[in-house]
Amino acid sequence: MPESSYFVIVTGMSGAGKSQALNCLEDIGFFCVDNLPLMILPKFIELTRSLSGKFNKVALGIDIREGAFLKNFGPLLEELKLAGMNCRTLFLDADDKILVRRFSETRRKHPLGKSVLAGIKEERKKISVIKKISDRVIN
C-alpha cells in the first residue's frame, strides 16, 4: 500500500453495528471486506500493496466468528504497525440489553451458538483484550 493508504479494522460485539459501519466506510470510498479470515490477511495486504493506488483505503470487518481471532489479533495488529501500515482499530460496542433486542428483532442466533444473552456475555469476556487495545471504542 502506498504511504498515503489508510487501513481500518472494524471489530467489536456481534450486533453492535459492524456491518453498518463497513457500509458507511464503503460509501466514503473504502474497499471493504467483512469476515476475512486472519490467516489470509498477510496475503491480502501483499496483494493490495502490489496494486499501488488501487486500494489506498481499506476496511476489514473482523469479529468473534474468526476462531483464531482472539489469539492472533494483537500480534497481527503489531505486525501491521511495524510494517509501516497506517492502521487503526475501531471497536463497536453496545449495552447487553440493546444487543439482545437487536438479535430478537433479526431472529438471528448468536455466533457462539449459545442463547443470545449467554453468547453476549461470553463474547464480551473473550474480546475484552481487543477492546482495550483498540484505537477507538464506540458504544
PDB file of C-alpha atoms in Angstrom:
ATOM      1  CA  MET A   1       0.000   0.000   0.000  1.00  0.00           C
ATOM      2  CA  PRO A   2       1.289   3.468  -0.713  1.00  0.00           C
ATOM      3  CA  GLU A   3       2.330   5.722   2.175  1.00  0.00           C
ATOM      4  CA  SER A   4      -0.967   7.622   1.949  1.00  0.00           C
ATOM      5  CA  SER A   5      -3.015   4.438   2.405  1.00  0.00           C
ATOM      6  CA  TYR A   6      -5.338   4.039   5.340  1.00  0.00           C
ATOM      7  CA  PHE A   7      -6.249   0.671   6.857  1.00  0.00           C
ATOM      8  CA  VAL A   8      -9.177   0.315   9.300  1.00  0.00           C
ATOM      9  CA  ILE A   9     -10.118  -2.799  11.232  1.00  0.00           C
ATOM     10  CA  VAL A  10     -13.731  -2.710  12.379  1.00  0.00           C
ATOM     11  CA  THR A  11     -14.358  -5.101  15.247  1.00  0.00           C
ATOM     12  CA  GLY A  12     -16.480  -5.399  18.364  1.00  0.00           C
ATOM     13  CA  MET A  13     -19.561  -7.081  19.714  1.00  0.00           C
ATOM     14  CA  SER A  14     -21.872  -9.064  17.467  1.00  0.00           C
ATOM     15  CA  GLY A  15     -24.924  -6.913  16.804  1.00  0.00           C
ATOM     16  CA  ALA A  16     -23.161  -3.633  17.654  1.00  0.00           C
ATOM     17  CA  GLY A  17     -23.198  -2.284  14.081  1.00  0.00           C
ATOM     18  CA  LYS A  18     -20.012  -3.513  12.408  1.00  0.00           C
ATOM     19  CA  SER A  19     -21.764  -4.247   9.102  1.00  0.00           C
ATOM     20  CA  GLN A  20     -23.381  -0.818   9.130  1.00  0.00           C
ATOM     21  CA  ALA A  21     -20.014   0.805   9.853  1.00  0.00           C
ATOM     22  CA  LEU A  22     -18.452  -1.068   6.937  1.00  0.00           C
ATOM     23  CA  ASN A  23     -21.305   0.105   4.685  1.00  0.00           C
ATOM     24  CA  CYS A  24     -20.637   3.706   5.714  1.00  0.00           C
ATOM     25  CA  LEU A  25     -16.903   3.334   5.098  1.00  0.00           C
ATOM     26  CA  GLU A  26     -17.650   1.857   1.677  1.00  0.00           C
ATOM     27  CA  ASP A  27     -19.864   4.857   0.909  1.00  0.00           C
ATOM     28  CA  ILE A  28     -16.901   7.185   1.503  1.00  0.00           C
ATOM     29  CA  GLY A  29     -14.552   5.256  -0.737  1.00  0.00           C
ATOM     30  CA  PHE A  30     -13.084   2.446   1.336  1.00  0.00           C
ATOM     31  CA  PHE A  31     -12.629  -1.024  -0.125  1.00  0.00           C
ATOM     32  CA  CYS A  32     -14.378  -3.195   2.485  1.00  0.00           C
ATOM     33  CA  VAL A  33     -14.173  -6.885   3.296  1.00  0.00           C
ATOM     34  CA  ASP A  34     -16.237  -8.448   6.065  1.00  0.00           C
ATOM     35  CA  ASN A  35     -15.131 -11.562   7.939  1.00  0.00           C
ATOM     36  CA  LEU A  36     -11.803 -12.034   6.167  1.00  0.00           C
ATOM     37  CA  PRO A  37     -10.019 -14.975   7.840  1.00  0.00           C
ATOM     38  CA  LEU A  38      -6.944 -13.695   9.654  1.00  0.00           C
ATOM     39  CA  MET A  39      -4.724 -16.344   8.093  1.00  0.00           C
ATOM     40  CA  ILE A  40      -5.437 -14.728   4.692  1.00  0.00           C
ATOM     41  CA  LEU A  41      -4.700 -11.186   5.884  1.00  0.00           C
ATOM     42  CA  PRO A  42      -0.930 -11.146   5.115  1.00  0.00           C
ATOM     43  CA  LYS A  43      -1.589 -12.235   1.506  1.00  0.00           C
ATOM     44  CA  PHE A  44      -4.446  -9.739   1.235  1.00  0.00           C
ATOM     45  CA  ILE A  45      -2.137  -6.918   2.366  1.00  0.00           C
ATOM     46  CA  GLU A  46       0.554  -8.075  -0.043  1.00  0.00           C
ATOM     47  CA  LEU A  47      -1.966  -8.025  -2.892  1.00  0.00           C
ATOM     48  CA  THR A  48      -3.288  -4.567  -2.018  1.00  0.00           C
ATOM     49  CA  ARG A  49       0.267  -3.230  -1.794  1.00  0.00           C
ATOM     50  CA  SER A  50       1.128  -4.669  -5.206  1.00  0.00           C
ATOM     51  CA  LEU A  51      -1.839  -2.849  -6.724  1.00  0.00           C
ATOM     52  CA  SER A  52      -0.398   0.503  -5.725  1.00  0.00           C
ATOM     53  CA  GLY A  53      -3.026   3.228  -5.679  1.00  0.00           C
ATOM     54  CA  LYS A  54      -5.996   0.926  -6.318  1.00  0.00           C
ATOM     55  CA  PHE A  55      -6.602   0.189  -2.640  1.00  0.00           C
ATOM     56  CA  ASN A  56      -5.436   3.213  -0.680  1.00  0.00           C
ATOM     57  CA  LYS A  57      -8.348   2.999   1.781  1.00  0.00           C
ATOM     58  CA  VAL A  58      -9.197  -0.464   3.107  1.00  0.00           C
ATOM     59  CA  ALA A  59     -11.552  -1.520   5.899  1.00  0.00           C
ATOM     60  CA  LEU A  60     -11.861  -5.038   7.286  1.00  0.00           C
ATOM     61  CA  GLY A  61     -14.610  -6.416   9.478  1.00  0.00           C
ATOM     62  CA  ILE A  62     -13.193  -8.977  11.882  1.00  0.00           C
ATOM     63  CA  ASP A  63     -15.152 -10.485  14.753  1.00  0.00           C
ATOM     64  CA  ILE A  64     -15.803 -13.460  17.028  1.00  0.00           C
ATOM     65  CA  ARG A  65     -16.640 -15.697  14.050  1.00  0.00           C
ATOM     66  CA  GLU A  66     -12.880 -15.819  13.396  1.00  0.00           C
ATOM     67  CA  GLY A  67     -11.810 -18.758  15.566  1.00  0.00           C
ATOM     68  CA  ALA A  68      -8.138 -17.732  15.641  1.00  0.00           C
ATOM     69  CA  PHE A  69      -9.209 -14.103  16.108  1.00  0.00           C
ATOM     70  CA  LEU A  70      -8.616 -13.949  19.827  1.00  0.00           C
ATOM     71  CA  LYS A  71      -5.081 -15.280  19.957  1.00  0.00           C
ATOM     72  CA  ASN A  72      -3.851 -13.768  16.675  1.00  0.00           C
ATOM     73  CA  PHE A  73      -5.408 -10.305  16.687  1.00  0.00           C
ATOM     74  CA  GLY A  74      -2.928  -8.488  18.938  1.00  0.00           C
ATOM     75  CA  PRO A  75       0.231  -9.883  17.310  1.00  0.00           C
ATOM     76  CA  LEU A  76      -1.212  -9.301  13.843  1.00  0.00           C
ATOM     77  CA  LEU A  77      -2.044  -5.689  14.665  1.00  0.00           C
ATOM     78  CA  GLU A  78       1.520  -5.160  15.936  1.00  0.00           C
ATOM     79  CA  GLU A  79       2.890  -6.745  12.767  1.00  0.00           C
ATOM     80  CA  LEU A  80       0.849  -4.360  10.617  1.00  0.00           C
ATOM     81  CA  LYS A  81       2.042  -1.318  12.534  1.00  0.00           C
ATOM     82  CA  LEU A  82       5.678  -2.480  12.474  1.00  0.00           C
ATOM     83  CA  ALA A  83       5.356  -2.908   8.700  1.00  0.00           C
ATOM     84  CA  GLY A  84       4.511   0.791   8.487  1.00  0.00           C
ATOM     85  CA  MET A  85       0.776   0.411   7.886  1.00  0.00           C
ATOM     86  CA  ASN A  86      -1.369   3.398   8.779  1.00  0.00           C
ATOM     87  CA  CYS A  87      -3.692   1.084  10.674  1.00  0.00           C
ATOM     88  CA  ARG A  88      -6.478   1.973  13.096  1.00  0.00           C
ATOM     89  CA  THR A  89      -8.831  -0.273  15.045  1.00  0.00           C
ATOM     90  CA  LEU A  90     -12.449   0.704  15.639  1.00  0.00           C
ATOM     91  CA  PHE A  91     -14.276  -1.313  18.309  1.00  0.00           C
ATOM     92  CA  LEU A  92     -18.078  -1.137  18.293  1.00  0.00           C
ATOM     93  CA  ASP A  93     -19.969  -1.960  21.459  1.00  0.00           C
ATOM     94  CA  ALA A  94     -23.491  -1.727  22.847  1.00  0.00           C
ATOM     95  CA  ASP A  95     -25.180  -2.488  26.146  1.00  0.00           C
ATOM     96  CA  ASP A  96     -26.313  -6.092  26.608  1.00  0.00           C
ATOM     97  CA  LYS A  97     -29.973  -5.038  26.618  1.00  0.00           C
ATOM     98  CA  ILE A  98     -29.616  -3.375  23.217  1.00  0.00           C
ATOM     99  CA  LEU A  99     -27.738  -6.353  21.754  1.00  0.00           C
ATOM    100  CA  VAL A 100     -30.424  -8.776  22.983  1.00  0.00           C
ATOM    101  CA  ARG A 101     -33.103  -6.586  21.383  1.00  0.00           C
ATOM    102  CA  ARG A 102     -31.226  -6.457  18.068  1.00  0.00           C
ATOM    103  CA  PHE A 103     -30.817 -10.237  17.984  1.00  0.00           C
ATOM    104  CA  SER A 104     -34.505 -10.747  18.765  1.00  0.00           C
ATOM    105  CA  GLU A 105     -35.517  -8.266  16.039  1.00  0.00           C
ATOM    106  CA  THR A 106     -33.424 -10.046  13.409  1.00  0.00           C
ATOM    107  CA  ARG A 107     -34.193 -13.525  14.785  1.00  0.00           C
ATOM    108  CA  ARG A 108     -30.554 -14.447  14.291  1.00  0.00           C
ATOM    109  CA  LYS A 109     -28.655 -16.754  16.590  1.00  0.00           C
ATOM    110  CA  HIS A 110     -25.581 -15.549  18.409  1.00  0.00           C
ATOM    111  CA  PRO A 111     -22.410 -16.622  16.527  1.00  0.00           C
ATOM    112  CA  LEU A 112     -21.144 -18.553  19.558  1.00  0.00           C
ATOM    113  CA  GLY A 113     -24.185 -20.846  19.280  1.00  0.00           C
ATOM    114  CA  LYS A 114     -25.490 -20.194  22.759  1.00  0.00           C
ATOM    115  CA  SER A 115     -28.597 -18.409  23.962  1.00  0.00           C
ATOM    116  CA  VAL A 116     -28.337 -14.768  22.961  1.00  0.00           C
ATOM    117  CA  LEU A 117     -27.599 -13.415  26.443  1.00  0.00           C
ATOM    118  CA  ALA A 118     -25.136 -16.212  27.291  1.00  0.00           C
ATOM    119  CA  GLY A 119     -23.403 -15.661  23.933  1.00  0.00           C
ATOM    120  CA  ILE A 120     -23.155 -11.919  24.521  1.00  0.00           C
ATOM    121  CA  LYS A 121     -21.649 -12.397  27.967  1.00  0.00           C
ATOM    122  CA  GLU A 122     -19.102 -14.956  26.730  1.00  0.00           C
ATOM    123  CA  GLU A 123     -18.195 -12.842  23.696  1.00  0.00           C
ATOM    124  CA  ARG A 124     -17.704  -9.764  25.865  1.00  0.00           C
ATOM    125  CA  LYS A 125     -15.202 -11.682  28.035  1.00  0.00           C
ATOM    126  CA  LYS A 126     -13.342 -13.131  25.052  1.00  0.00           C
ATOM    127  CA  ILE A 127     -12.863  -9.845  23.240  1.00  0.00           C
ATOM    128  CA  SER A 128     -12.217  -7.582  26.229  1.00  0.00           C
ATOM    129  CA  VAL A 129      -8.471  -7.565  25.456  1.00  0.00           C
ATOM    130  CA  ILE A 130      -9.173  -6.414  21.898  1.00  0.00           C
ATOM    131  CA  LYS A 131     -11.372  -3.621  23.204  1.00  0.00           C
ATOM    132  CA  LYS A 132      -8.514  -2.424  25.409  1.00  0.00           C
ATOM    133  CA  ILE A 133      -6.011  -2.212  22.532  1.00  0.00           C
ATOM    134  CA  SER A 134      -8.407  -0.595  20.033  1.00  0.00           C
ATOM    135  CA  ASP A 135      -7.755   2.965  18.898  1.00  0.00           C
ATOM    136  CA  ARG A 136     -11.424   3.971  19.197  1.00  0.00           C
ATOM    137  CA  VAL A 137     -14.343   2.453  21.098  1.00  0.00           C
ATOM    138  CA  ILE A 138     -17.838   3.500  20.124  1.00  0.00           C
ATOM    139  CA  ASN A 139     -20.801   2.467  22.229  1.00  0.00           C
TER     140      ASN A 139
END
